[in-house]
Coordinates of C-alpha atoms in Angstrom, one line a residue:
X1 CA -40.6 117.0 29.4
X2 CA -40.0 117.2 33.1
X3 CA -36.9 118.9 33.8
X4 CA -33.8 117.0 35.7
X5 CA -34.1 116.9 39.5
X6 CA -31.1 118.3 41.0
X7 CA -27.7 116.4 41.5
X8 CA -28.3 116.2 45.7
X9 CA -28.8 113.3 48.0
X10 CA -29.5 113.2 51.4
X11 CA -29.2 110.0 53.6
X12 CA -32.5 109.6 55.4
X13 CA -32.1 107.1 58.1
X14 CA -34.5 105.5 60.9
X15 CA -31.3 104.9 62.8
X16 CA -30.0 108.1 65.0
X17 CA -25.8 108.9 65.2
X18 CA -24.1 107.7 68.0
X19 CA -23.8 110.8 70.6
X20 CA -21.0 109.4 72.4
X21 CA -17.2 109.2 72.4
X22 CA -15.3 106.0 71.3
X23 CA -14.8 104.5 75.0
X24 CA -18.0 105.2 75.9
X25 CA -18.9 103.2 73.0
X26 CA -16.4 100.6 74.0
X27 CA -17.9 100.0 77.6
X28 CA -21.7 100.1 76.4
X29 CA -20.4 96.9 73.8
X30 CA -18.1 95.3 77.0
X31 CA -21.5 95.7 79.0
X32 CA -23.4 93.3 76.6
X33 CA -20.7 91.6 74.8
X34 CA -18.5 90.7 77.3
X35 CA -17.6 87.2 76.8
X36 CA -17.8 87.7 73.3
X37 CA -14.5 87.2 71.1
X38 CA -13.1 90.9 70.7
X39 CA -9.9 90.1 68.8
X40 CA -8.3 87.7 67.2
X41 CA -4.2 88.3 66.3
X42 CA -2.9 85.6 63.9
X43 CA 0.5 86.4 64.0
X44 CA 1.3 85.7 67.7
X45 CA -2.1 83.3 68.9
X46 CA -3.4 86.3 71.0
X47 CA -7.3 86.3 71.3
X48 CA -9.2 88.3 74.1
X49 CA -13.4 88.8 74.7
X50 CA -14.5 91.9 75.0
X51 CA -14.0 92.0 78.9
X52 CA -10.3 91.1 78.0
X53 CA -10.2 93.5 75.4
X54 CA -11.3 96.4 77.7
X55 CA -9.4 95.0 80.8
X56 CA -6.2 95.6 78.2
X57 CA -7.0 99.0 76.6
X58 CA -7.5 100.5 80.5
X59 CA -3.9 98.8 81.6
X60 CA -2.6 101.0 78.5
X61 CA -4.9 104.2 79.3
X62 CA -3.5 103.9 82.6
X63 CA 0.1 103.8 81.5
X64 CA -0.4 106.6 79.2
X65 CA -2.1 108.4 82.6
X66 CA 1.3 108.0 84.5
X67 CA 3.0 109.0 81.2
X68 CA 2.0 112.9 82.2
X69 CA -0.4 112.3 78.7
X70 CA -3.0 115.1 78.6
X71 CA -6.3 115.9 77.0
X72 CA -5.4 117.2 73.5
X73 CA -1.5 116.2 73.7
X74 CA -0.8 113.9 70.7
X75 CA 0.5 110.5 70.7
X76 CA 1.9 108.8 67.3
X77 CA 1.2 105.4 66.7
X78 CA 4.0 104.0 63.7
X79 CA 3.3 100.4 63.3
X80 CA 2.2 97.7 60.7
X81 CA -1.4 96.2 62.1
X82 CA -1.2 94.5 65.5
X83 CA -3.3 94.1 68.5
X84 CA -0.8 97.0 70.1
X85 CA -1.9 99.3 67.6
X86 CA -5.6 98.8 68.2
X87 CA -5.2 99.0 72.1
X88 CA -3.3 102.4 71.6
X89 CA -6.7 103.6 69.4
X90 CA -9.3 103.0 72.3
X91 CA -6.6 103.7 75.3
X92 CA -6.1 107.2 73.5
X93 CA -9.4 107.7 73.1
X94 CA -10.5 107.1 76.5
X95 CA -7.6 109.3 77.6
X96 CA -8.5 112.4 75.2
X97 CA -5.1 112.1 73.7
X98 CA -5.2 112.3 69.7
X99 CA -3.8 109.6 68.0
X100 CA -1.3 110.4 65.2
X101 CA -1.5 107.8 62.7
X102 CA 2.2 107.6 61.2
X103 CA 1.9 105.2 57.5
X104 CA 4.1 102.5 58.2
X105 CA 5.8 103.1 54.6
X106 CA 7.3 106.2 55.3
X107 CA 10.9 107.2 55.6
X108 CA 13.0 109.6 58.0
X109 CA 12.0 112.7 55.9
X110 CA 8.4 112.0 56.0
X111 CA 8.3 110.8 59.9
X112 CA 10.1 113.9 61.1
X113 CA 7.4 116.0 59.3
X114 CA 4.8 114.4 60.7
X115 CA 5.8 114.5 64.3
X116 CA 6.8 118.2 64.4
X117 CA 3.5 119.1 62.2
X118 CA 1.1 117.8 64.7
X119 CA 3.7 118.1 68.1
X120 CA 3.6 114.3 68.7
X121 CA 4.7 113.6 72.4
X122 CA 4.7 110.2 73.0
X123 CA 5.5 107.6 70.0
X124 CA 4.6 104.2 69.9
X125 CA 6.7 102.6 67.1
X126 CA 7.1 99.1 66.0
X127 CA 11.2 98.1 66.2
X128 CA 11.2 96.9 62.1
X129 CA 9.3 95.6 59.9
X130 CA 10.3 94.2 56.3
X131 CA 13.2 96.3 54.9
X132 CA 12.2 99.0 57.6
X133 CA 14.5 100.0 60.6
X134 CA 12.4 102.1 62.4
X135 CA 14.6 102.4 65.1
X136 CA 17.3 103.8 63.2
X137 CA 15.4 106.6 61.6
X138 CA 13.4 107.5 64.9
X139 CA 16.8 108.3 66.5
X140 CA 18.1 109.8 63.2
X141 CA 15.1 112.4 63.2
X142 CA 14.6 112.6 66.8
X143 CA 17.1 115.6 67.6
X144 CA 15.0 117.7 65.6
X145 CA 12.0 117.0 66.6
X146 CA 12.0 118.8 70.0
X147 CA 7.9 117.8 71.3
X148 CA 8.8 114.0 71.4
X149 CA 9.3 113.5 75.0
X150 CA 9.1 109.4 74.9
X151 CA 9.7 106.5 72.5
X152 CA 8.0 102.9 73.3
X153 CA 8.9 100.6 71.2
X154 CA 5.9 97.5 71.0
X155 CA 7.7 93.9 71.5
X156 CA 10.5 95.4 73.7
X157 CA 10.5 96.4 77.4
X158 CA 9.4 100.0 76.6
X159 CA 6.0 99.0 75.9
X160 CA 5.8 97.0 79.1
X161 CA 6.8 99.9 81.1
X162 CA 4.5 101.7 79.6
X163 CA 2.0 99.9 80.9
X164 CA 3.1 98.6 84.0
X165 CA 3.2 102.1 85.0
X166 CA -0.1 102.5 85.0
X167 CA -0.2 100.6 88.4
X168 CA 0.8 104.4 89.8
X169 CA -2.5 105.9 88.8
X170 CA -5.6 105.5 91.1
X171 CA -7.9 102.3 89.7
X172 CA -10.8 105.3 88.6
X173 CA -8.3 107.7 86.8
X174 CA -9.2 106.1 83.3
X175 CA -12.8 106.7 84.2
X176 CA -12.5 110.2 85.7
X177 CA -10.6 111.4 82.1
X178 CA -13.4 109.7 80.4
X179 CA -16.0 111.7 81.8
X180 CA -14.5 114.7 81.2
X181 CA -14.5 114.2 77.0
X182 CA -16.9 115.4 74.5
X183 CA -17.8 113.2 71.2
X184 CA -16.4 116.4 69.3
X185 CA -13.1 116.6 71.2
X186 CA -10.3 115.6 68.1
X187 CA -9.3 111.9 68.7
X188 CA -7.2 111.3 65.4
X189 CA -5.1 112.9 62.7
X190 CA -4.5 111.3 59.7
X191 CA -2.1 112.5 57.3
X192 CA -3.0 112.5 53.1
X193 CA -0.3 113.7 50.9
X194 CA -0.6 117.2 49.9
X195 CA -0.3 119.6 46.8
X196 CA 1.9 121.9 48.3
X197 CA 4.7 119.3 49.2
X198 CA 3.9 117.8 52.5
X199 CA 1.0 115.6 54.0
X200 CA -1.7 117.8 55.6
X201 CA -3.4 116.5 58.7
X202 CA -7.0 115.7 58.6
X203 CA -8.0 116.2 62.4
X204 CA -11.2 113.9 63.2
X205 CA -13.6 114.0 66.3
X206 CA -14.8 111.0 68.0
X207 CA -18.4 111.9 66.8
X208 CA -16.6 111.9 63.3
X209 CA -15.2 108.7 62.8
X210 CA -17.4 106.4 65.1
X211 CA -20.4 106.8 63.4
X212 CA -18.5 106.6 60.3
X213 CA -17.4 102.9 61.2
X214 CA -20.9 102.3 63.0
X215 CA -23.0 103.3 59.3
X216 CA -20.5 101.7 57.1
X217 CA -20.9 98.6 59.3
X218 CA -24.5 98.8 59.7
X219 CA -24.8 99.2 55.7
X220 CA -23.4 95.6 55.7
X221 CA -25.8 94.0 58.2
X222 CA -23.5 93.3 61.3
X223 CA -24.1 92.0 64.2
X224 CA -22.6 90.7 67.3
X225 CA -22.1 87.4 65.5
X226 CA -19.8 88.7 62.5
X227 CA -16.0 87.8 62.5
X228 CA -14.4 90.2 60.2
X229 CA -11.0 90.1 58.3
X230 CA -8.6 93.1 58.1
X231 CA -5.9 93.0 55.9
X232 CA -6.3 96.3 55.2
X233 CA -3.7 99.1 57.7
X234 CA -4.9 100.1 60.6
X235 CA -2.9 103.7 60.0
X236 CA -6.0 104.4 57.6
X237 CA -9.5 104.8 57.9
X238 CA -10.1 101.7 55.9
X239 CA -8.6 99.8 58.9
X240 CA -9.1 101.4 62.2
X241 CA -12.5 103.4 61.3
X242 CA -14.0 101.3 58.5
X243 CA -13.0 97.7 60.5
X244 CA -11.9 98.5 64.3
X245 CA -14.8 100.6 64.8
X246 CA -17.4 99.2 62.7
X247 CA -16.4 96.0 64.9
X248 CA -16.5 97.2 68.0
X249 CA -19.5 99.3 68.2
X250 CA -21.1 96.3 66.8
X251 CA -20.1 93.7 69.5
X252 CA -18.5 92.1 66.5
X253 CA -14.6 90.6 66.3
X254 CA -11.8 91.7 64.9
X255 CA -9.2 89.5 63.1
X256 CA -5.7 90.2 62.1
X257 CA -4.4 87.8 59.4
X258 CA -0.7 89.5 59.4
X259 CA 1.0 92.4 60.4
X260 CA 0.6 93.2 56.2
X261 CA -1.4 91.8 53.4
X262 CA -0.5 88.3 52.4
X263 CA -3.4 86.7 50.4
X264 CA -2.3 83.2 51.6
X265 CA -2.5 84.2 55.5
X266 CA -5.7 86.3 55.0
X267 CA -7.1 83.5 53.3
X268 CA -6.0 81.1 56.1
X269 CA -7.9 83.5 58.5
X270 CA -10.7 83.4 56.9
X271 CA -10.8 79.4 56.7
X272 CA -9.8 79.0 60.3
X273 CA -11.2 81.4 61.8
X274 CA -14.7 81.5 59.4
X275 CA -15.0 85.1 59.1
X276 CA -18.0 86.6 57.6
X277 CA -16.5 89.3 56.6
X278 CA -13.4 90.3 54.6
X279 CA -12.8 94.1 53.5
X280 CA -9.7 94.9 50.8
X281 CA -9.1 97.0 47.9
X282 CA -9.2 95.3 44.1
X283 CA -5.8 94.5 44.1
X284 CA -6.2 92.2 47.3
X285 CA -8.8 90.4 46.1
X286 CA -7.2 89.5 42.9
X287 CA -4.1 88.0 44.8
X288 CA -6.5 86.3 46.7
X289 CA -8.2 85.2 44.0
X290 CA -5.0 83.9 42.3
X291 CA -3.6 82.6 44.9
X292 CA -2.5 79.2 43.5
X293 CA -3.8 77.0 46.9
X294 CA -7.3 79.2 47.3
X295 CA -9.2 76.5 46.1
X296 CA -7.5 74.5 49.2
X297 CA -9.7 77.3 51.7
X298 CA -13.0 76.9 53.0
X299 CA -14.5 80.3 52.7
X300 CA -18.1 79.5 53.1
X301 CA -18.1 81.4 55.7
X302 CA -17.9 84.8 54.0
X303 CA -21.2 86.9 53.3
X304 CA -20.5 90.6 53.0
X305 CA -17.4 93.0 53.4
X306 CA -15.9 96.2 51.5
X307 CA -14.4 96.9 48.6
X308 CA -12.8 100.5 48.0
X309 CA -9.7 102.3 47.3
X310 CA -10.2 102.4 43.4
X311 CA -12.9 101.0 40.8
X312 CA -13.4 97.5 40.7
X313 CA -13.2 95.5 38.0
X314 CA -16.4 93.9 36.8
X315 CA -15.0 89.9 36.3
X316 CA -13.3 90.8 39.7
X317 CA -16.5 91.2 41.7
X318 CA -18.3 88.2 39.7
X319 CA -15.3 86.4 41.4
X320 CA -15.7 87.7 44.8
X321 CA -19.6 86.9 44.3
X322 CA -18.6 83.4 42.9
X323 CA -16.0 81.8 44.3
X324 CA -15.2 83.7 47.8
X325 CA -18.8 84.0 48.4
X326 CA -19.1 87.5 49.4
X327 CA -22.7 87.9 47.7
X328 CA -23.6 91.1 50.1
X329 CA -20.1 92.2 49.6
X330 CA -19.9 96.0 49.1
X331 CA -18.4 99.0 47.6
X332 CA -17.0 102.3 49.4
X333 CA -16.3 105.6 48.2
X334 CA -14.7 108.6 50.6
X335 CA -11.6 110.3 51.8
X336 CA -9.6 110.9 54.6
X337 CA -11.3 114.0 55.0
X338 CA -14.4 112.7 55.7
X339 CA -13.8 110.0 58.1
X340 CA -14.0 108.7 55.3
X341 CA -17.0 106.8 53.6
X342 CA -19.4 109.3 51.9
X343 CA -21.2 106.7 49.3
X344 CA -22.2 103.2 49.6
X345 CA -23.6 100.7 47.5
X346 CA -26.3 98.4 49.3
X347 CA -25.9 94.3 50.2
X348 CA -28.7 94.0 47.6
X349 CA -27.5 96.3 44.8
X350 CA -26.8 94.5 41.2
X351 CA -23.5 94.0 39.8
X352 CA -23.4 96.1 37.5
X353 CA -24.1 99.1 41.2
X354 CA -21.4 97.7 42.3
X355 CA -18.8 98.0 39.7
X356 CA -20.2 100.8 37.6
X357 CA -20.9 103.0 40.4
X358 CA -19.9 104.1 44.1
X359 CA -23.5 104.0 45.7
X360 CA -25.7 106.5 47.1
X361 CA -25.2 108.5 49.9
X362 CA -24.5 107.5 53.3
X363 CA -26.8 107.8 56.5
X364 CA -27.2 111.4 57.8
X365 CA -25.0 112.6 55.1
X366 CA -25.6 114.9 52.6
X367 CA -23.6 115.1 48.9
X368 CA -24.1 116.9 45.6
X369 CA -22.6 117.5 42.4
X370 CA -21.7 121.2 41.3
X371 CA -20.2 122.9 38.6
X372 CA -16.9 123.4 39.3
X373 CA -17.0 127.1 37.6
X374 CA -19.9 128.3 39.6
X375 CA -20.4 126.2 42.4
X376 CA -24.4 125.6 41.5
X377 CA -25.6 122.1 41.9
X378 CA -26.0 120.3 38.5
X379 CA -28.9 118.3 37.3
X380 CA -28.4 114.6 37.5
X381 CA -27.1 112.9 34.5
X382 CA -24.4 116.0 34.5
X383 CA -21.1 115.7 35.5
X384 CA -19.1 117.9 38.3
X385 CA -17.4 118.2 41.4
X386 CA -18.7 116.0 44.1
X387 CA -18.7 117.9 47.5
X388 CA -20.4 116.4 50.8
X389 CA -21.6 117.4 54.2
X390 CA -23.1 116.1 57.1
X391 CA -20.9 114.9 61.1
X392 CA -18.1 112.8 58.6
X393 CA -16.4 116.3 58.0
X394 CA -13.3 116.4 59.6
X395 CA -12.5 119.3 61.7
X396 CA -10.1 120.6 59.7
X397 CA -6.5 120.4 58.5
X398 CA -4.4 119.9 61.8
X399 CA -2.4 124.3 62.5
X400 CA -3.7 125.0 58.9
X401 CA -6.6 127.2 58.5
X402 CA -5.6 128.1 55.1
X403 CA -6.0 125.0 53.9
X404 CA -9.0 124.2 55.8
X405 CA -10.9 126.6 54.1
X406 CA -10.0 125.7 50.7
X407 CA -11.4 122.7 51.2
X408 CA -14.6 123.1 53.1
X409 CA -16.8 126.2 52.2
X410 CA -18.1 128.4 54.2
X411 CA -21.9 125.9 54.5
X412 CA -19.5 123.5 55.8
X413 CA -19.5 121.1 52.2
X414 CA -16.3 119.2 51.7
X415 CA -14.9 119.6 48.2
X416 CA -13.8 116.5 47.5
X417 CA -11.6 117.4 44.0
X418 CA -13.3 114.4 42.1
X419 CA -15.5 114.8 39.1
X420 CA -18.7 112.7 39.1
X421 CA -22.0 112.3 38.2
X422 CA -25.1 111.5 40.0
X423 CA -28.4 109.3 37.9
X424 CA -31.5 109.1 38.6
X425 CA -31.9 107.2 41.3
X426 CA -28.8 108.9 43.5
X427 CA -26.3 106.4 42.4
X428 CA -22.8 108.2 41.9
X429 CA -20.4 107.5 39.6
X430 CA -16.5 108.8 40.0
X431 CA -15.6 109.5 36.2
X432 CA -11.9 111.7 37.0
X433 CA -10.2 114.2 39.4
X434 CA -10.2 117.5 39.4
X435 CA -6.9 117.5 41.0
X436 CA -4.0 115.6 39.7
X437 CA -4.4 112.7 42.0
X438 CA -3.5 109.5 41.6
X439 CA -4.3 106.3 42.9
X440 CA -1.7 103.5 43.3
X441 CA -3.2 100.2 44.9
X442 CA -5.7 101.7 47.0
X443 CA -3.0 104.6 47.6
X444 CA -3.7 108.4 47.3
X445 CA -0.5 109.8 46.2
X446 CA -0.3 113.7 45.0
X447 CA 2.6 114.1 42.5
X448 CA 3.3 117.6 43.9
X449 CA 4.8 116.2 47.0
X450 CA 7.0 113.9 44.8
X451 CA 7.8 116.5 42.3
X452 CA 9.1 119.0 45.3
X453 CA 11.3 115.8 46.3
X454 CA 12.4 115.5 42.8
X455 CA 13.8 119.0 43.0
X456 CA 16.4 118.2 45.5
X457 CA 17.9 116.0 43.1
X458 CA 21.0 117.6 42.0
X459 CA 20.9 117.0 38.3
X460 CA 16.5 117.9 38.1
X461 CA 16.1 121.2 36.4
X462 CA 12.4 120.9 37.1
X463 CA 10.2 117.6 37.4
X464 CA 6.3 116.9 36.7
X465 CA 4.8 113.5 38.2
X466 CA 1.7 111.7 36.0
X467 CA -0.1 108.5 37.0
X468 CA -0.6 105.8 34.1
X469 CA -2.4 103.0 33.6
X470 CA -1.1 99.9 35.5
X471 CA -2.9 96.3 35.2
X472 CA -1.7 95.3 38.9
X473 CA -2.1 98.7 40.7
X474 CA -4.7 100.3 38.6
X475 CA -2.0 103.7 38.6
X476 CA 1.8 104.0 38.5
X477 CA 3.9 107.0 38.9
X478 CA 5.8 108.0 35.6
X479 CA 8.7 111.4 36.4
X480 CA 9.1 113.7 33.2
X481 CA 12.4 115.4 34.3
X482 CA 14.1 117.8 32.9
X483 CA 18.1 117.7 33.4
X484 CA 20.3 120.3 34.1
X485 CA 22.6 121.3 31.7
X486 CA 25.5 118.5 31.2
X487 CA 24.1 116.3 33.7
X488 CA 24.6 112.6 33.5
X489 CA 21.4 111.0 31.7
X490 CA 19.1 109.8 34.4
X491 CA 17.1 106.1 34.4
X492 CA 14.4 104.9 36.4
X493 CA 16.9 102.9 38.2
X494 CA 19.1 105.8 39.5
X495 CA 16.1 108.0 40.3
X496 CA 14.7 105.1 42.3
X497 CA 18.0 104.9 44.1
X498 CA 17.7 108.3 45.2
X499 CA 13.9 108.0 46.3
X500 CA 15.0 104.8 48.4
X501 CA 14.7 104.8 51.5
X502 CA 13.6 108.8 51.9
X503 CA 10.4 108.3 50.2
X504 CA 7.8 105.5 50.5
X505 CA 7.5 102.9 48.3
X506 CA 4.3 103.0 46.4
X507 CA 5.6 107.3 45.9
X508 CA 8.4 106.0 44.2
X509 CA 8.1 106.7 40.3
X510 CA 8.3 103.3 38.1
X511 CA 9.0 105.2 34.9
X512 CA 11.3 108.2 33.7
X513 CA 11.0 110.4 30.6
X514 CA 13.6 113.6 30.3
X515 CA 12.3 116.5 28.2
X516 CA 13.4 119.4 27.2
X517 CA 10.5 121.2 27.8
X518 CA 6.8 119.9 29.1
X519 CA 3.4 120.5 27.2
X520 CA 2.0 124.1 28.2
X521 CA -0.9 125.7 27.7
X522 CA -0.6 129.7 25.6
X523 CA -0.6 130.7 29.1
X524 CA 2.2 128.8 30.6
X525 CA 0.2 126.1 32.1
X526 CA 1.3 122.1 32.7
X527 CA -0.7 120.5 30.1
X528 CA -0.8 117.2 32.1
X529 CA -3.6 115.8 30.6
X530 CA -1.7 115.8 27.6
X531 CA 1.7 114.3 29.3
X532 CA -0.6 110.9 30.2
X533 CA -2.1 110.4 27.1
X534 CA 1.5 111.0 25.3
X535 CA 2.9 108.6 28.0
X536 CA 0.0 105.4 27.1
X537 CA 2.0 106.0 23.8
X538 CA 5.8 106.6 24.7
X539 CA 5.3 103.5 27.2
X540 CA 3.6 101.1 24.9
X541 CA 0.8 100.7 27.8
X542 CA -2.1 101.0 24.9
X543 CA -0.5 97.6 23.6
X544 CA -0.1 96.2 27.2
X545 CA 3.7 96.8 27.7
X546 CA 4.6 97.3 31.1
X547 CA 8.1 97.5 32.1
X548 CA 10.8 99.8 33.7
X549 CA 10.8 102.3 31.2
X550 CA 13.6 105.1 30.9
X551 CA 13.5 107.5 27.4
X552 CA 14.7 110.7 25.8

């Protein structure tokens, strides 16, 4: 019997990667596209072609120009999804400035991390949004953050200044910084939540995540003629790589349904605005799909998309097939890291592809599955650690070469943490995490950063964060705490309390148990494995009980 071939994939493509930076790419789509709708914002009625588009995102270059904004300095960009928050990606871009993506959930503790981490100069903020005063906690933070020069607020006079001072700069300045930046000049940070407490940076090129949008895009079929939906943020890769730039370097349009996701507006957008494509992660789609007017929307429209952030459930794709009509609709798998999608499946690929596995490998990128001991590349059919390579991996981690090199070898392969295996025909299948992950609604949330929050609790001895099963989210967060002595007892509702506000929502724990001591190993290990299964049982979740849970 023949033995196994080798758990390694690489993405053979007839089409070559785009050797140019992000405006570059924006001009050679104006140049053919021009009259072509660009972008569509529901909120406000805004629309502009691509000329318009590109006659918008100079004004803004310009203003940033005048601004005193240099090659490499770093601009922040804190925001729910507008049409300001896609001129700043392409007016940075064309400047050389690198965008500092700043998740809209976050709270004064996170935000002044973030802008002293990566030295942010210039932020572009939203005023509020929701229960969110983000004026309040920029000026909270803003005495210690020392690099931040200038705040522009988007809706108020700041922005328009911003811009209007752009009129200083002679008409060719925009095009003379544009000629002067390579496609592997940094052009983004994006911050994932890290094991030692704080976000790290992932620090991506042009080259980096405009082919990654471009591939992901071309996986789908696009062309000039699509109309595609994002209710997914911007401040992540699934928005402003996955749709912005998939769009764009398509000569396709962009349409945002809401500042956030609704499933009633993006389900309006799609009717009135007949969108062919719609991207989301599960959860959307089933509040789409249970929306209780979506049989009142005419989605005919729809033909393909992207569905990623967590597994999808199989009757949830026969929906989206069914009744949406996204039969070419697809399914993602990356990180952050690598800008992001690694794995895709294919408009053609069977249900069961779709929902049972993550695809195969992406154009001109490479991925294999080792054993995490060793680091040798498994036979198919074997599980291990996935690990990828190829131009998707991010530079590094923004000031931390530590870091960096923990997570991409010295052959330049990202090691993703994930466990998987790889069949036959190259399909991948994600079957756990190596690291304690978890994923809340599409969210990638590592309980170390919580559990060092946790610790500034004044009545937390010590505190260890699990994820368990949710119906809604696919993940929640459940805190076993254990109290200092003669402490008050602690509930979910007083822990939440204290998380409000200085922590983001979705990292907010849903249930509490206090211990006395946690499961170890002989050798003094956290035995978390053993904490989520005893917490399916302590929670009732095996019988389907979900509810704000605090024990002892």
């Amino acid at each position: 019997m023949a033995a196994s071939a080798p758990s390694y994939a690489s993405g053979t493509a007839t089409t070559p990667l785009l050797g140019e930076t992000v405006g570059g790419n924006l001009e050679r789509t104006v140049a053919t596209h021009a009259d072509r709708p660009a972008l569509v914002e529901r909120a406000t009625g805004r629309r502009w072609t691509y000329a318009e588009l590109n006659r918008d995102v100079d004004a803004v270059a310009a203003g940033l120009l005048a601004a005193g904004v240099a090659k490499g300095d770093r601009v922040g960009i804190w925001s729910p999804n507008c049409a300001e928050w896609l001129l700043l990606q392409y007016a940075t871009a064309k400047v050389g400035a690198i965008l500092v993506n700043v998740n809209p959930a976050y709270r004064a503790h996170e935000l002044a991390y973030v802008l002293n981490q990566s030295g942010v100069r210039l932020l572009v903020s939203a005023t509020s949004f929701k229960t969110s005063d983000y004026r309040a906690m920029i000026d909270q933070v803003r005495p210690d953050c020392p690099a931040l020069d200038r705040v522009v607020y988007v809706g108020d006079a700041s922005w328009d200044e911003l811009v209007a001072g752009g009129a200083e700069v002679p008409a060719d300045a925009v095009r003379q910084r544009l000629a002067q930046l390579s496609p592997d000049d940094p052009i983004n940070i994006q911050y994932t939540s890290g094991t030692t407490g704080f976000p790290k940076g992932a620090t991506l090129s042009h080259h980096n995540i405009l082919n990654n949008g471009f591939f992901v895009a071309e996986l789908q079929r696009w062309t000039h003629e699509d109309r595609v939906c994002l209710p997914v943020p911007f401040y992540h890769c699934f928005g402003m790589v996955m749709g912005n730039l998939g769009a764009t370097s398509h000569g396709a349009c962009v349409v945002i349904p809401a500042p956030a996701f609704e499933a009633a507006a993006t389900l309006r957008a799609v009717h009135d605005e007949r969108c062919t494509v719609l991207y989301g992660v599960p959860t959307m789609f089933i509040a789409e799909l249970n929306d209780p007017d979506f049989d009142r929307y005419d989605l005919s429209s729809l033909r393909t998309g992207v569905m990623a952030g967590s597994p999808c459930p199989q009757e949830v794709m026969k929906q989206v097939i069914d009744r949406m009509g996204m039969r070419e609709v697809t399914i993602c798998y990356g990180m952050t890291e690598t800008s992001p999608v690694s794995t895709q499946t294919r408009v053609d690929d069977s249900l069961h592809r779709r929902v049972a596995t993550v695809g195969r490998v992406h154009p001109h990128v490479e991925v294999k599955v080792v054993d995490p001991e060793s680091g040798l590349t498994v036979p198919r059919g074997t599980p291990g650690e996935l690990c990828t390579r190829g131009y998707s991996v991010m530079l590094g981690y923004w000031e931390e070469p530590e870091r960096t090199a923990e997570a991409i070898d010295a052959a330049r392969w990202m090691h993703t943490g994930d466990l998987a295996v790889m069949d036959e025909d190259g399909y991948v299948t994600i079957t756990g995490r190596i690291k304690d992950m978890v994923i809340r609604g599409g969210e990638n949330i590592y309980p170390r950063e919580i559990e060092e929050f946790l610790y500034t609790h004044p009545d937390v001895l010590d505190a260890q964060v699990v994820g368990v099963p949710d119906a809604r989210y696919g993940e929640e967060l459940m805190a076993w705490v254990r109290l200092r002595p003669g402490a008050e007892p602690l509930t979910a509702e007083r822990l939440r309390e204290f998380c409000r506000g200085r922590l983001a929502h979705y990292k907010v724990p849903r249930y509490v148990h206090v211990v006395d001591e946690f499961p170890m190993t002989v050798t003094g290990k956290i035995r978390k494995v053993e904490m989520r299964e005893r917490a399916v049982e302590i929670l009732g979740l095996d019988a389907g009980t979900a509810g704000d849970t605090a024990s002892s």
